[in-house]
mmCIF file of C-alpha atoms and ligand atoms in Angstrom:
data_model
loop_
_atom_site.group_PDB
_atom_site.id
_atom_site.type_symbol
_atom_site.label_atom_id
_atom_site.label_comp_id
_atom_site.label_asym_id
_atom_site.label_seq_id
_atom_site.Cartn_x
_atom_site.Cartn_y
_atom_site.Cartn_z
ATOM 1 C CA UNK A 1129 9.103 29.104 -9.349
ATOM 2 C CA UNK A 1130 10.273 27.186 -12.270
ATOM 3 C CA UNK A 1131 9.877 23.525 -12.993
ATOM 4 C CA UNK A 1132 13.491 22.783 -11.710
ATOM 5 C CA UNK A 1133 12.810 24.495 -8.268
ATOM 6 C CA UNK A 1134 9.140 23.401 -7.929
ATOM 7 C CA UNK A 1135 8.936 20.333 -5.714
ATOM 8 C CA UNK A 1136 5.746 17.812 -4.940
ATOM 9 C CA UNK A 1137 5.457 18.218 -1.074
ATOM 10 C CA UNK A 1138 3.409 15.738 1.394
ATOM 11 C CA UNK A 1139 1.152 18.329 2.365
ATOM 12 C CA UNK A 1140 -1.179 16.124 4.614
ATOM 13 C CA UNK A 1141 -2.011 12.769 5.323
ATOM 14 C CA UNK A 1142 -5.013 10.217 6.588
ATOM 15 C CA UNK A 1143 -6.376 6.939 7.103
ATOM 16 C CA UNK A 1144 -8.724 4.615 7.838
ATOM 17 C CA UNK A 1145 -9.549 0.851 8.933
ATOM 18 C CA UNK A 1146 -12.155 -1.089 9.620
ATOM 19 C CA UNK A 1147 -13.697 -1.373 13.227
ATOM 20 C CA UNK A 1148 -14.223 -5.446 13.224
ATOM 21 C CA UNK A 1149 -10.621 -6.992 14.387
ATOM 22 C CA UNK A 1150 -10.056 -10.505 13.388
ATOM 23 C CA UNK A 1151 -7.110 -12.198 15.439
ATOM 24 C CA UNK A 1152 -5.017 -15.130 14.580
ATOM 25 C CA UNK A 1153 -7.059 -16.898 17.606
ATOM 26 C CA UNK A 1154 -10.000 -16.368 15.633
ATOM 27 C CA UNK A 1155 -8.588 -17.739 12.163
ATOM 28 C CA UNK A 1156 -7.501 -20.874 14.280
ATOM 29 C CA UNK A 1157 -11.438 -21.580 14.496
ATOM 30 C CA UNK A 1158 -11.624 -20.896 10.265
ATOM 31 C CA UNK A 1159 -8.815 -22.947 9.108
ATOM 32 C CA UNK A 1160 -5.819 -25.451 10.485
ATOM 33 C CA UNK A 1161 -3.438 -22.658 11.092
ATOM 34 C CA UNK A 1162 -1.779 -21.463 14.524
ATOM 35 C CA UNK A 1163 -0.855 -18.237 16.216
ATOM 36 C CA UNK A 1164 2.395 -19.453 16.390
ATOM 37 C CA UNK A 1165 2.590 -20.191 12.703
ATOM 38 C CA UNK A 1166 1.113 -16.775 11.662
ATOM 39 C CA UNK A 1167 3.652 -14.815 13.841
ATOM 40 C CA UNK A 1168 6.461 -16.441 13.523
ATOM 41 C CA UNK A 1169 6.164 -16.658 9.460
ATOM 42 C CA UNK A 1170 4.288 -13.076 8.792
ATOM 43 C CA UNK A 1171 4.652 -11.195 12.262
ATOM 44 C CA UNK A 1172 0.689 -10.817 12.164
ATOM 45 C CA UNK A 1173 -0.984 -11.311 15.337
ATOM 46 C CA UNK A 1174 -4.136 -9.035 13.894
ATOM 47 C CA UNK A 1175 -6.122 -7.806 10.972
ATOM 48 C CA UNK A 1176 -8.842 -5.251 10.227
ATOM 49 C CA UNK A 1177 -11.679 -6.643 8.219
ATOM 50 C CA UNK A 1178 -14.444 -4.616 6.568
ATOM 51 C CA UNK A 1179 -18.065 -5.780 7.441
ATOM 52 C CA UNK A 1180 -20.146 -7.534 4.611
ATOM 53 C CA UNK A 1181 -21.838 -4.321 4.279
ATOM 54 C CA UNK A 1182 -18.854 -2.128 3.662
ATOM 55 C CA UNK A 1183 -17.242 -1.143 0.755
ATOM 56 C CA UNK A 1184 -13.641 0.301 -0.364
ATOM 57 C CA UNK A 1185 -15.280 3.899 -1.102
ATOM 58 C CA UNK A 1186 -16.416 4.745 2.145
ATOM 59 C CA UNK A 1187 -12.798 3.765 3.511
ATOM 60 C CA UNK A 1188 -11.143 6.029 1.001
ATOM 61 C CA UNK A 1189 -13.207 9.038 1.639
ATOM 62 C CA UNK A 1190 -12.317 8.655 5.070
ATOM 63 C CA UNK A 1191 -8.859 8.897 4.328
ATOM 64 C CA UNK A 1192 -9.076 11.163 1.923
ATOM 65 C CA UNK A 1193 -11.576 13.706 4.283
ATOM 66 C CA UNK A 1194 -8.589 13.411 7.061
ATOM 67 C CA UNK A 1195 -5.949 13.950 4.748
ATOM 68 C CA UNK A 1196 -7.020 17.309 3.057
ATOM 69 C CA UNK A 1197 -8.253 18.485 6.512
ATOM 70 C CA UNK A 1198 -4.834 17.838 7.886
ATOM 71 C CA UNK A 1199 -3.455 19.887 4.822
ATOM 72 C CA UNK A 1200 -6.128 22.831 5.666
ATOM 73 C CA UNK A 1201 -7.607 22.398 2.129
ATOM 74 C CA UNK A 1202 -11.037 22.204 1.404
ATOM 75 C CA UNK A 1203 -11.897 19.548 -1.736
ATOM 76 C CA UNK A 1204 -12.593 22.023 -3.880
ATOM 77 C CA UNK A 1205 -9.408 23.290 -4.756
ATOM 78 C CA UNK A 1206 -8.339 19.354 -5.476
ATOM 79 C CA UNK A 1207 -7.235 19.262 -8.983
ATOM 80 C CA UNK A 1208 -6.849 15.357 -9.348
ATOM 81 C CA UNK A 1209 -7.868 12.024 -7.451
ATOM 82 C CA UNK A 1210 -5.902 8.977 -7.860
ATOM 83 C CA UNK A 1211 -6.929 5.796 -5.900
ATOM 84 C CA UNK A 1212 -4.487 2.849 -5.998
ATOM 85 C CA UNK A 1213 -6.361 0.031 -5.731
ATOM 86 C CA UNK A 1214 -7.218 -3.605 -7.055
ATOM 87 C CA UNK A 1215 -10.585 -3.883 -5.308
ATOM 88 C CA UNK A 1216 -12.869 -1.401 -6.438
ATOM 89 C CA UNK A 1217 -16.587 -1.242 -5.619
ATOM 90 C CA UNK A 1218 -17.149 -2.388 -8.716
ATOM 91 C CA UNK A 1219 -15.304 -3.140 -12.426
ATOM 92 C CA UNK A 1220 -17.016 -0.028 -13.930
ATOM 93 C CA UNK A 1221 -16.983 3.135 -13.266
ATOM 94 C CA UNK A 1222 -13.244 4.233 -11.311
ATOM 95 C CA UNK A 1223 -14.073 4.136 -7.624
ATOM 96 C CA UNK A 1224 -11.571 7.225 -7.990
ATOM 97 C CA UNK A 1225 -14.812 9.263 -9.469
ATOM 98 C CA UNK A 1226 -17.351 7.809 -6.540
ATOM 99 C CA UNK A 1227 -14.747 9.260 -4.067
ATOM 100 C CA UNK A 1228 -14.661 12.434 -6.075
ATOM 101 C CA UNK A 1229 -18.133 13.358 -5.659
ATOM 102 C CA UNK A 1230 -18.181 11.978 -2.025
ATOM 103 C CA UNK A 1231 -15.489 14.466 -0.893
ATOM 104 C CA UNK A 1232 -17.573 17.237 -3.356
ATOM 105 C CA UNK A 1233 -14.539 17.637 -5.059
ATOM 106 C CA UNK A 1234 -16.102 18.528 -8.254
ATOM 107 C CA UNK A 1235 -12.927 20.293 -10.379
ATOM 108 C CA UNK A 1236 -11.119 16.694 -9.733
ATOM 109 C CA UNK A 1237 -9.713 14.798 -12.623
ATOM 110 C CA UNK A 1238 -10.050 11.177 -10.789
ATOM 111 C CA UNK A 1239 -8.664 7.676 -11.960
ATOM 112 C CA UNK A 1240 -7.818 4.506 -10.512
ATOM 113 C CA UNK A 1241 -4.565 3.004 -11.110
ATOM 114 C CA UNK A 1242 -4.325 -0.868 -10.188
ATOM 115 C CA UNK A 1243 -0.387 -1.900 -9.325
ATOM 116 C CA UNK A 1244 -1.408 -3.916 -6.329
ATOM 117 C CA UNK A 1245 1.050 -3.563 -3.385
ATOM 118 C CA UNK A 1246 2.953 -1.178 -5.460
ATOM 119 C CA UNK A 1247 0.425 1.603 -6.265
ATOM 120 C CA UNK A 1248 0.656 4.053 -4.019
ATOM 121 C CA UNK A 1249 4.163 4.445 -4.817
ATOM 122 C CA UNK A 1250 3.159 4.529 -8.666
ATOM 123 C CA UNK A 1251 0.771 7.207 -7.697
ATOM 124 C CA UNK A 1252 2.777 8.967 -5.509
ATOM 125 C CA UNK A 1253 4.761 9.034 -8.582
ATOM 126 C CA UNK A 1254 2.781 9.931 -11.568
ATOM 127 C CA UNK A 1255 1.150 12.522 -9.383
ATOM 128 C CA UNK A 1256 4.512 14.128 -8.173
ATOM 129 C CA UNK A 1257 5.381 14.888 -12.137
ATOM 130 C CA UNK A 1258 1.942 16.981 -12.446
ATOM 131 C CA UNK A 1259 2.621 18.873 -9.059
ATOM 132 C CA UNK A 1260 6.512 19.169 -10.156
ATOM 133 C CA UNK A 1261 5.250 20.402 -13.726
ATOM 134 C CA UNK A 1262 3.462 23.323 -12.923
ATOM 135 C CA UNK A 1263 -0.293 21.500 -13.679
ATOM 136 C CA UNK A 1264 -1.687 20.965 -11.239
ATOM 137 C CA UNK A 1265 -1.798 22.467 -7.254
ATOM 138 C CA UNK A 1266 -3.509 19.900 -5.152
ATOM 139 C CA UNK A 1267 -3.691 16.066 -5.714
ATOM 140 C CA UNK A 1268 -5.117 13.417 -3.161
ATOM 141 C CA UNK A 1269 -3.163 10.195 -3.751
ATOM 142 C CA UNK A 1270 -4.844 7.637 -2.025
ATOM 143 C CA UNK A 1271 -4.317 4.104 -1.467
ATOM 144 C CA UNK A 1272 -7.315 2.126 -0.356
ATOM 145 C CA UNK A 1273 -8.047 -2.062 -0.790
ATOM 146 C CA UNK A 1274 -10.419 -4.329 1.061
ATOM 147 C CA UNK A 1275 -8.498 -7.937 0.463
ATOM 148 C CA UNK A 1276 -10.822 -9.540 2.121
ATOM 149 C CA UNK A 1277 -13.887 -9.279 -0.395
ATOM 150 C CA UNK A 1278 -11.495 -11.159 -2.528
ATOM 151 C CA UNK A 1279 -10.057 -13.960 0.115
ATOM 152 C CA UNK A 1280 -10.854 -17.284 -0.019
ATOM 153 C CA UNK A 1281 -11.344 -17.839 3.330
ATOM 154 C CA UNK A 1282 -10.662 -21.851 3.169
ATOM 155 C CA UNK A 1283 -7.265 -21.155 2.179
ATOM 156 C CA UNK A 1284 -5.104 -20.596 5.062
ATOM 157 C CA UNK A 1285 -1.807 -20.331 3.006
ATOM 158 C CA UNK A 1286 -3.518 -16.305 1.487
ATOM 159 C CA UNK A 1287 -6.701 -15.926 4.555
ATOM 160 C CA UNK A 1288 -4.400 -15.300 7.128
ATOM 161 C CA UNK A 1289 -2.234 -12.196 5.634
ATOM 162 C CA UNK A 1290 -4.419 -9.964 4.685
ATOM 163 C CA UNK A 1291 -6.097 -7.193 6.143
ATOM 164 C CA UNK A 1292 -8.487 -3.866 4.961
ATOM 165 C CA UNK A 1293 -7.948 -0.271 4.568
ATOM 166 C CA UNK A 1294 -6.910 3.155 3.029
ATOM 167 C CA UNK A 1295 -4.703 5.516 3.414
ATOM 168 C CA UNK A 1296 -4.432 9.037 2.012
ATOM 169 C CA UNK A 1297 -1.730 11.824 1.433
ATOM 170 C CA UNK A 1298 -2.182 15.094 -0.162
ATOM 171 C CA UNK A 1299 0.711 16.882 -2.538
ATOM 172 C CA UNK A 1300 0.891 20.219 -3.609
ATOM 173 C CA UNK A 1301 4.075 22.280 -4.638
ATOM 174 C CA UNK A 1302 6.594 23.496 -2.317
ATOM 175 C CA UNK A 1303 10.599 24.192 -3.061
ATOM 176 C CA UNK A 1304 13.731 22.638 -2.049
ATOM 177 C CA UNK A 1305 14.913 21.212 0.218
ATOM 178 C CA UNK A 1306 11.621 19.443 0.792
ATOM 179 C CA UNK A 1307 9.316 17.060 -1.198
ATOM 180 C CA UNK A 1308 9.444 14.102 -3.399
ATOM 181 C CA UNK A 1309 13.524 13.864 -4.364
ATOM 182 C CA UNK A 1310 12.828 10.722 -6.783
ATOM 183 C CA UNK A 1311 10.842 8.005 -7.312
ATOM 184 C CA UNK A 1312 11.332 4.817 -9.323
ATOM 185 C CA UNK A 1313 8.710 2.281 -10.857
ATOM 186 C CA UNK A 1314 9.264 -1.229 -12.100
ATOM 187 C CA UNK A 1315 7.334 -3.929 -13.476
ATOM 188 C CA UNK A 1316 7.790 -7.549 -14.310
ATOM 189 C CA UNK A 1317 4.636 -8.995 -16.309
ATOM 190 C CA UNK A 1318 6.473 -12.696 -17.280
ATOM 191 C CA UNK A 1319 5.152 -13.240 -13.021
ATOM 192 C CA UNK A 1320 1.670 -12.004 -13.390
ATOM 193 C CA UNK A 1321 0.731 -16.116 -11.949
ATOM 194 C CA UNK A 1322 2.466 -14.886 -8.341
ATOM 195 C CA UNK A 1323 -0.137 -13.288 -7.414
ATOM 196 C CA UNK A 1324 -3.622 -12.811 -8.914
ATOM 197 C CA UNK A 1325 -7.543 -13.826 -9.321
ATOM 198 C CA UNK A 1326 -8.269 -15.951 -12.359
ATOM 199 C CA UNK A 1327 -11.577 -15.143 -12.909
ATOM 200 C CA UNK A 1328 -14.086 -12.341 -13.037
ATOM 201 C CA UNK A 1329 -12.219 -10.115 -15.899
ATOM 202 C CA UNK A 1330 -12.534 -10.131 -19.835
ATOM 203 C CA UNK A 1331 -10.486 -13.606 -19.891
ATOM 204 C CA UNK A 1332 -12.655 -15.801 -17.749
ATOM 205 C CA UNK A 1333 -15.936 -13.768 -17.213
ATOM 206 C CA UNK A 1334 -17.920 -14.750 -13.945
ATOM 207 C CA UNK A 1335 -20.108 -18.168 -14.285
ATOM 208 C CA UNK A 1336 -21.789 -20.157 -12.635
ATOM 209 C CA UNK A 1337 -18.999 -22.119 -13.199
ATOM 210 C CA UNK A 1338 -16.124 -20.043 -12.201
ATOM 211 C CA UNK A 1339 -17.773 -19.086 -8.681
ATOM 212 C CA UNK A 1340 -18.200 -22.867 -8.237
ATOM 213 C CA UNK A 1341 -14.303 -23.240 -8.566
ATOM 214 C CA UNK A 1342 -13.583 -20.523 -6.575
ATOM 215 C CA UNK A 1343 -12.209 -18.476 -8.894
ATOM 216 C CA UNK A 1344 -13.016 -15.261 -8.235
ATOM 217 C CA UNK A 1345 -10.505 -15.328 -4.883
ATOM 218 C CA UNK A 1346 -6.773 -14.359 -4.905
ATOM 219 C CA UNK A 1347 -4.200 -17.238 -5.368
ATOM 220 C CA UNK A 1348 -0.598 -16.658 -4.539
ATOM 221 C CA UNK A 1349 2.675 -18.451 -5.257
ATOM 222 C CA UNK A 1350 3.939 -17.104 -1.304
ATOM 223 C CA UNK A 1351 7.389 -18.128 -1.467
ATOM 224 C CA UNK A 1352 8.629 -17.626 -5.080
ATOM 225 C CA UNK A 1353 6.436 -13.717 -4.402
ATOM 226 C CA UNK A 1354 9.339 -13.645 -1.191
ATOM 227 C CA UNK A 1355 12.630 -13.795 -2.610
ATOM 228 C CA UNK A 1356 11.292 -11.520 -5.570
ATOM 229 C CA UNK A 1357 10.100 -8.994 -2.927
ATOM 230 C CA UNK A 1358 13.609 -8.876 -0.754
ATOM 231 C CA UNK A 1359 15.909 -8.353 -3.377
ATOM 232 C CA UNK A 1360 13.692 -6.231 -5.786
ATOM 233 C CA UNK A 1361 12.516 -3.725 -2.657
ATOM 234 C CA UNK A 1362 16.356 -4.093 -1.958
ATOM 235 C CA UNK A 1363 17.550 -2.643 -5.517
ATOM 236 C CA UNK A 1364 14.984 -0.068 -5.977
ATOM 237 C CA UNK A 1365 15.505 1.118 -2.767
ATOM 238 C CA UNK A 1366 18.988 1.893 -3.179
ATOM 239 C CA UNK A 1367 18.673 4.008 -6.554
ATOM 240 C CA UNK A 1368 16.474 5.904 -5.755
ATOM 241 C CA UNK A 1369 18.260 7.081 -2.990
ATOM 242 C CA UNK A 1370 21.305 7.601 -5.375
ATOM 243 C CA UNK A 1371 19.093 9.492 -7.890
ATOM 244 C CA UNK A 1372 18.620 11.558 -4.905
ATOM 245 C CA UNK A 1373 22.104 12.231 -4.033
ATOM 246 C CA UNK A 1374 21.430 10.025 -0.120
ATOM 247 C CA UNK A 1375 22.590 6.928 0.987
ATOM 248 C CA UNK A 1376 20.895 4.378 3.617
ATOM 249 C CA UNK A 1377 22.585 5.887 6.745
ATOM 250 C CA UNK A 1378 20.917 9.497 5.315
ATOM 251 C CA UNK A 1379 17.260 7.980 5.704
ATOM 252 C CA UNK A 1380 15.154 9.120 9.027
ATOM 253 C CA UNK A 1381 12.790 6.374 8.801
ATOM 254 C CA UNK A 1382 11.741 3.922 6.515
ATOM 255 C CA UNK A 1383 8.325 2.737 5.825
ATOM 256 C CA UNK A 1384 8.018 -0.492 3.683
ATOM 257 C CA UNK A 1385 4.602 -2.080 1.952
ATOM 258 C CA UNK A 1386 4.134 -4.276 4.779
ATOM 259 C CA UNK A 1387 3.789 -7.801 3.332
ATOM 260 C CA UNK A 1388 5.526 -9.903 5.429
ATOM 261 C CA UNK A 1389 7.977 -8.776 8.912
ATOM 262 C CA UNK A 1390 10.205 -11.077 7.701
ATOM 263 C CA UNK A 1391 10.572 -9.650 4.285
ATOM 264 C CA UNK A 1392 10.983 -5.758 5.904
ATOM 265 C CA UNK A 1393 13.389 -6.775 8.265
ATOM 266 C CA UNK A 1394 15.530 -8.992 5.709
ATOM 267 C CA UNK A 1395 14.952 -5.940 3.297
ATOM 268 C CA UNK A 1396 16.350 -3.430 6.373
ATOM 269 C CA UNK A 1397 19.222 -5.043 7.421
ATOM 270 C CA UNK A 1398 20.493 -5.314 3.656
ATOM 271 C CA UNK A 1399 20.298 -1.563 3.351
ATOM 272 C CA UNK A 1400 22.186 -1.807 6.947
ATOM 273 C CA UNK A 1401 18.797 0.314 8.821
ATOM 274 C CA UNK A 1402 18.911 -0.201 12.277
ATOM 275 C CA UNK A 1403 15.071 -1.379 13.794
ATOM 276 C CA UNK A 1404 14.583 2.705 15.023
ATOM 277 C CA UNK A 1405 14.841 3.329 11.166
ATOM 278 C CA UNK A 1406 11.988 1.384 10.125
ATOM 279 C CA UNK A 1407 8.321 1.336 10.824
ATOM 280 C CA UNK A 1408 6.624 -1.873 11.496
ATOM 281 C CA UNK A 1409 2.739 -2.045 11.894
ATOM 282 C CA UNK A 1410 1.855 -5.237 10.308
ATOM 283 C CA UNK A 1411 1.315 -7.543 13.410
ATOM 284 C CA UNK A 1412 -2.040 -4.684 13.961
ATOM 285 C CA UNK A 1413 -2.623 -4.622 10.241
ATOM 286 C CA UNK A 1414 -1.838 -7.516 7.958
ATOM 287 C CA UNK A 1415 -1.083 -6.631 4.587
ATOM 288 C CA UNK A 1416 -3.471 -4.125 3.117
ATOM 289 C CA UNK A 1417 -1.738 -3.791 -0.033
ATOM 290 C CA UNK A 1418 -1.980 -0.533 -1.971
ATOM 291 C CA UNK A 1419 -3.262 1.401 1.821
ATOM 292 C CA UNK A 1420 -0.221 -0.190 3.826
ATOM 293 C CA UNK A 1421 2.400 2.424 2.917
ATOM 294 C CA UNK A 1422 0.033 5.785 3.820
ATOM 295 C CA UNK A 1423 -1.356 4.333 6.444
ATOM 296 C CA UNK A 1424 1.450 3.791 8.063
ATOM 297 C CA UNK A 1425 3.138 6.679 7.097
ATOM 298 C CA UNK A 1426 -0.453 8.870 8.823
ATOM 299 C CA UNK A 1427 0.527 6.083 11.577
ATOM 300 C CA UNK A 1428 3.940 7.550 11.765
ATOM 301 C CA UNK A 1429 2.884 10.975 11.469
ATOM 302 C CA UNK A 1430 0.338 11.356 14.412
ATOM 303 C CA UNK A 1431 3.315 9.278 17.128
ATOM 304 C CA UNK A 1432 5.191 12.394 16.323
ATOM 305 C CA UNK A 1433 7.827 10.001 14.707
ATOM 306 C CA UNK A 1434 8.460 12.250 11.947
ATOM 307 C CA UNK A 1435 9.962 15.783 11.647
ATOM 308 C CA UNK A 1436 10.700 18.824 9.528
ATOM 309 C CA UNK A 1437 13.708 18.032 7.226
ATOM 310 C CA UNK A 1438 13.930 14.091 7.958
ATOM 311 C CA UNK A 1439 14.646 12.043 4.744
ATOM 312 C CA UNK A 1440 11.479 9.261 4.407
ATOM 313 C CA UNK A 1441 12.095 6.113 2.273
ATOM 314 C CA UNK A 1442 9.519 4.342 1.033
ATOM 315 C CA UNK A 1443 9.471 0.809 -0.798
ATOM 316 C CA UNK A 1444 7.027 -1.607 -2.376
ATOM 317 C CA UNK A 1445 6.125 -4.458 -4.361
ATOM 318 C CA UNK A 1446 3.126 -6.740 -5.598
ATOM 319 C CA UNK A 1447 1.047 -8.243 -8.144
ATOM 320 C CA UNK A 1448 1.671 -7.957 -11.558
ATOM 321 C CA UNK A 1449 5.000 -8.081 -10.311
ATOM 322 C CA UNK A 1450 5.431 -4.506 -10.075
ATOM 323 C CA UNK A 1451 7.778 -2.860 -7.404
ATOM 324 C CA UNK A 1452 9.008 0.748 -6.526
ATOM 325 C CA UNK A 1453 10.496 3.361 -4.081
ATOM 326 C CA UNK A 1454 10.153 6.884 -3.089
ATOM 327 C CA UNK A 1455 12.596 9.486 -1.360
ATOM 328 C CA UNK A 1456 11.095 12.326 0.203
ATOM 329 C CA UNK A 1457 12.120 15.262 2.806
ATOM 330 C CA UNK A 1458 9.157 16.001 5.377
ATOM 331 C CA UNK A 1459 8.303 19.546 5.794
ATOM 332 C CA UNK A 1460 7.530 22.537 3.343
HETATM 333 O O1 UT7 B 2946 1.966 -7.936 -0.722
HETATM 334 C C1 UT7 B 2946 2.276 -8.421 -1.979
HETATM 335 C C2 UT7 B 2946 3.392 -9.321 -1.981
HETATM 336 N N1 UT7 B 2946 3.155 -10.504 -1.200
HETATM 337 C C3 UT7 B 2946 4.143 -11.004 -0.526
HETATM 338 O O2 UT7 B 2946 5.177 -10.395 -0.504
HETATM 339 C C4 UT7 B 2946 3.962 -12.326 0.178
HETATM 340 C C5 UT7 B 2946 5.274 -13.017 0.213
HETATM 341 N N2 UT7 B 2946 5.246 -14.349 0.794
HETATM 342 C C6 UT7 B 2946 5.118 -14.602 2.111
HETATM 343 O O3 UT7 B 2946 4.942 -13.705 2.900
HETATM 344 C C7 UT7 B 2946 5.326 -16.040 2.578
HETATM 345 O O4 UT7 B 2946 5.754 -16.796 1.484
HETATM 346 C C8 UT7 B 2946 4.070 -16.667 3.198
HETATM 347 C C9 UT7 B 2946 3.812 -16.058 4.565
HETATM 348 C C10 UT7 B 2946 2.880 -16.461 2.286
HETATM 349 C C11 UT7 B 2946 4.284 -18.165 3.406
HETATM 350 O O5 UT7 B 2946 5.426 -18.392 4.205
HETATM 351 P P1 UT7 B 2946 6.526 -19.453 3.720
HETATM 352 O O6 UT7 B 2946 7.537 -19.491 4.777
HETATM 353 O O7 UT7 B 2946 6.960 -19.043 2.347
HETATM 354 O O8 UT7 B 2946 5.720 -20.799 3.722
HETATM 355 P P2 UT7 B 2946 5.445 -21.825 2.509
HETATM 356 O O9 UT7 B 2946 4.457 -21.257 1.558
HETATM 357 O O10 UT7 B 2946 6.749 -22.309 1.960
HETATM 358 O O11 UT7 B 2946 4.763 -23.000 3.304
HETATM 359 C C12 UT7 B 2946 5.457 -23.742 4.326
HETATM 360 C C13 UT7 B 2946 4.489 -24.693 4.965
HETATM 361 C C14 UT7 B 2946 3.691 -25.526 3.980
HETATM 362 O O12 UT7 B 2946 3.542 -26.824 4.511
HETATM 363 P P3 UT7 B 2946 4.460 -28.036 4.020
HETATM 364 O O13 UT7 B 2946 4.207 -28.151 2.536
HETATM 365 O O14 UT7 B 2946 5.857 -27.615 4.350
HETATM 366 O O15 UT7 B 2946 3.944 -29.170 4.815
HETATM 367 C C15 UT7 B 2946 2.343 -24.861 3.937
HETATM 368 O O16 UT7 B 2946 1.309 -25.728 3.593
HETATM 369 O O17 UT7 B 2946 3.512 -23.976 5.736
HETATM 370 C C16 UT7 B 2946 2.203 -24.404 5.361
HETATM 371 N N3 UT7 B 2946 1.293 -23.290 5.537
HETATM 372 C C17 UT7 B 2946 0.652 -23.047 6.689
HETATM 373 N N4 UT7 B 2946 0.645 -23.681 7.865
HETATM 374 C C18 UT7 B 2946 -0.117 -23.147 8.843
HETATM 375 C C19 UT7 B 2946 0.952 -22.329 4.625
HETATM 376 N N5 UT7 B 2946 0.088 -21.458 5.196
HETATM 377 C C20 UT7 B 2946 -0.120 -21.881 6.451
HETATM 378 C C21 UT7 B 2946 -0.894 -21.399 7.521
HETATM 379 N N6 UT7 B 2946 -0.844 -22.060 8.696
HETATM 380 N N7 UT7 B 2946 -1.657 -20.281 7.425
#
């Protein structure tokens, strides 16, 4: 095969979310919100939320374990890890490595790449061009956050959208017509204020202080982060499904970052989808960030909803800002 013919192909996929449910009933009790106000403005009526003692590794593994074993390949042959996250165990070292040596994947190459919302479409990304290039066989691209370590749970205007998890998928090379057609990556840095925790990193190091002021918790500018996130998921959703010769009427089904229902179905009906187009989990989920695209796409997967030779689209966006979209045809 040469590098023109070689394709990245979904070769399997996995996920995994926390047991503990939290309901909008429940977050009633926490702050002054409402059901009705949580469903009508996000379309969440539930979350998953890790326990205290649970951390983002042992959700990724998870994933990752189901992933390769749907895929039929053991971890050894994986040649690279990538985790898309912005809540690691811990700053130091890549939770990408502590998932390595939990799956026994010891020939792994394993990083973490932080593009919030948008990262497992980066990854899917930066890991198709190693699969498409010839380097490398097997990669696990998994996307894996637990939000809620970093909520502030006395502000109802970020508590009540988030929710934990990961989700895996597993490429390796395969030829046309399936696999990864194109991909597309963007990022905006003048709106790093949308969306982000102040404290905790190089620039404000944690203090007594800054956990005092609460710092250390997410802060969001919701609706300015809204209008950005329709018309960007919009615009990169449309070229790269030029770039890959297809237009909106040409995609199966179409699984948006779920952030907000609102947002996917004002983002849907601009690319003209009709509702049997596009997959919706977020009133079970919330928004897990980075996990919210493969997890809904294993979601997808094991309702049968998707079949050799149908045309996926997938679209994000998040902190930093950073946005993107993928194309891909199922099957190898
Ligand atoms: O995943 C990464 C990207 N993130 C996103 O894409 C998030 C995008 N943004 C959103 O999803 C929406 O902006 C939110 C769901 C966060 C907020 O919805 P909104 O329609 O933009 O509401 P708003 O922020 O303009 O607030 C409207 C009102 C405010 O009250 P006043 O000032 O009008 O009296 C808020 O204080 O709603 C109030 N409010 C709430 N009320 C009850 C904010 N949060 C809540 C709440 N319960 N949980």
């Amino acid at each position: 095969m040469t590098r023109g013919e070689r394709r990245a192909v979904i070769r399997g996929t996995g996920s995994a979310l926390p047991d503990r449910v939290l309901t909008n009933a429940d977050l009633e009790k926490m702050v002054d919100t409402s059901d009705d106000w949580i469903a009508t403005r996000t379309g969440i009526r539930e979350r998953r939320i890790a326990a205290d003692d649970e951390y983002m590794s042992q959700f990724a593994t998870r994933a990752a374990e189901q992933a390769l074993s749907s895929a039929g390949l053991p971890a050894s042959q994986v040649d690279l890890i990538i985790c898309a996250t912005v809540t690691p165990d811990m700053p130091i070292p890549a939770t990408a490595c502590i998932v390595q040596d939990r799956l026994g994947a010891t020939g792994a190459a394993a990083f973490d790449l932080a593009a919030g919302c948008s990262g497992f479409i980066y990854g899917l990304a930066v890991a198709e061009r190693f699969v498409a290039s010839g380097d490398y066989r097997a990669i696990l691209v998994i996307g894996a956050e637990l939000l809620s370590k970093f909520t502030d749970w006395r502000d109802r205007a970020t508590c009540v959208l988030f929710g934990d998890g990961a989700g895996a998928v597993v490429l390796t090379p395969g030829e046309a017509p399936y696999g990864v057609l194109a991909t597309s990556m963007h990022a905006d840095g003048s709106m790093a204020d949308f969306i982000y925790v102040p404290a905790g990193g190089t620039r404000e190091p944690a203090s007594e202080r800054t956990v005092a002021e609460r710092r250390h918790f997410i802060r969001m500018r919701g609706n300015e982060t809204f209008k950005m996130a329709v018309r960007s998921m919009e615009e990169t959703s449309r070229a790269v499904l030029e770039k890959a010769g297809l237009t909106p009427q040409d995609v199966n089904l179409f699984i948006p970052h779920q952030a907000n229902r609102r947002i996917i179905d004002a983002v849907g009906s601009r690319l003209g989808l009709r509702e049997d187009q596009v997959y919706v989990n977020i009133e079970r989920v919330g928004n897990t960030s980075a996990a919210s695209i493969p997890v809904a796409l294993d979601e997808a997967m094991r309702k049968g909803l998707v079949r050799k030779g149908d045309n996926l689209l997938f679209a994000a966006f998040g902190t930093g800002l950073t946005w993107g979209a993928a194309v891909c045809t199922w099957g190898w």
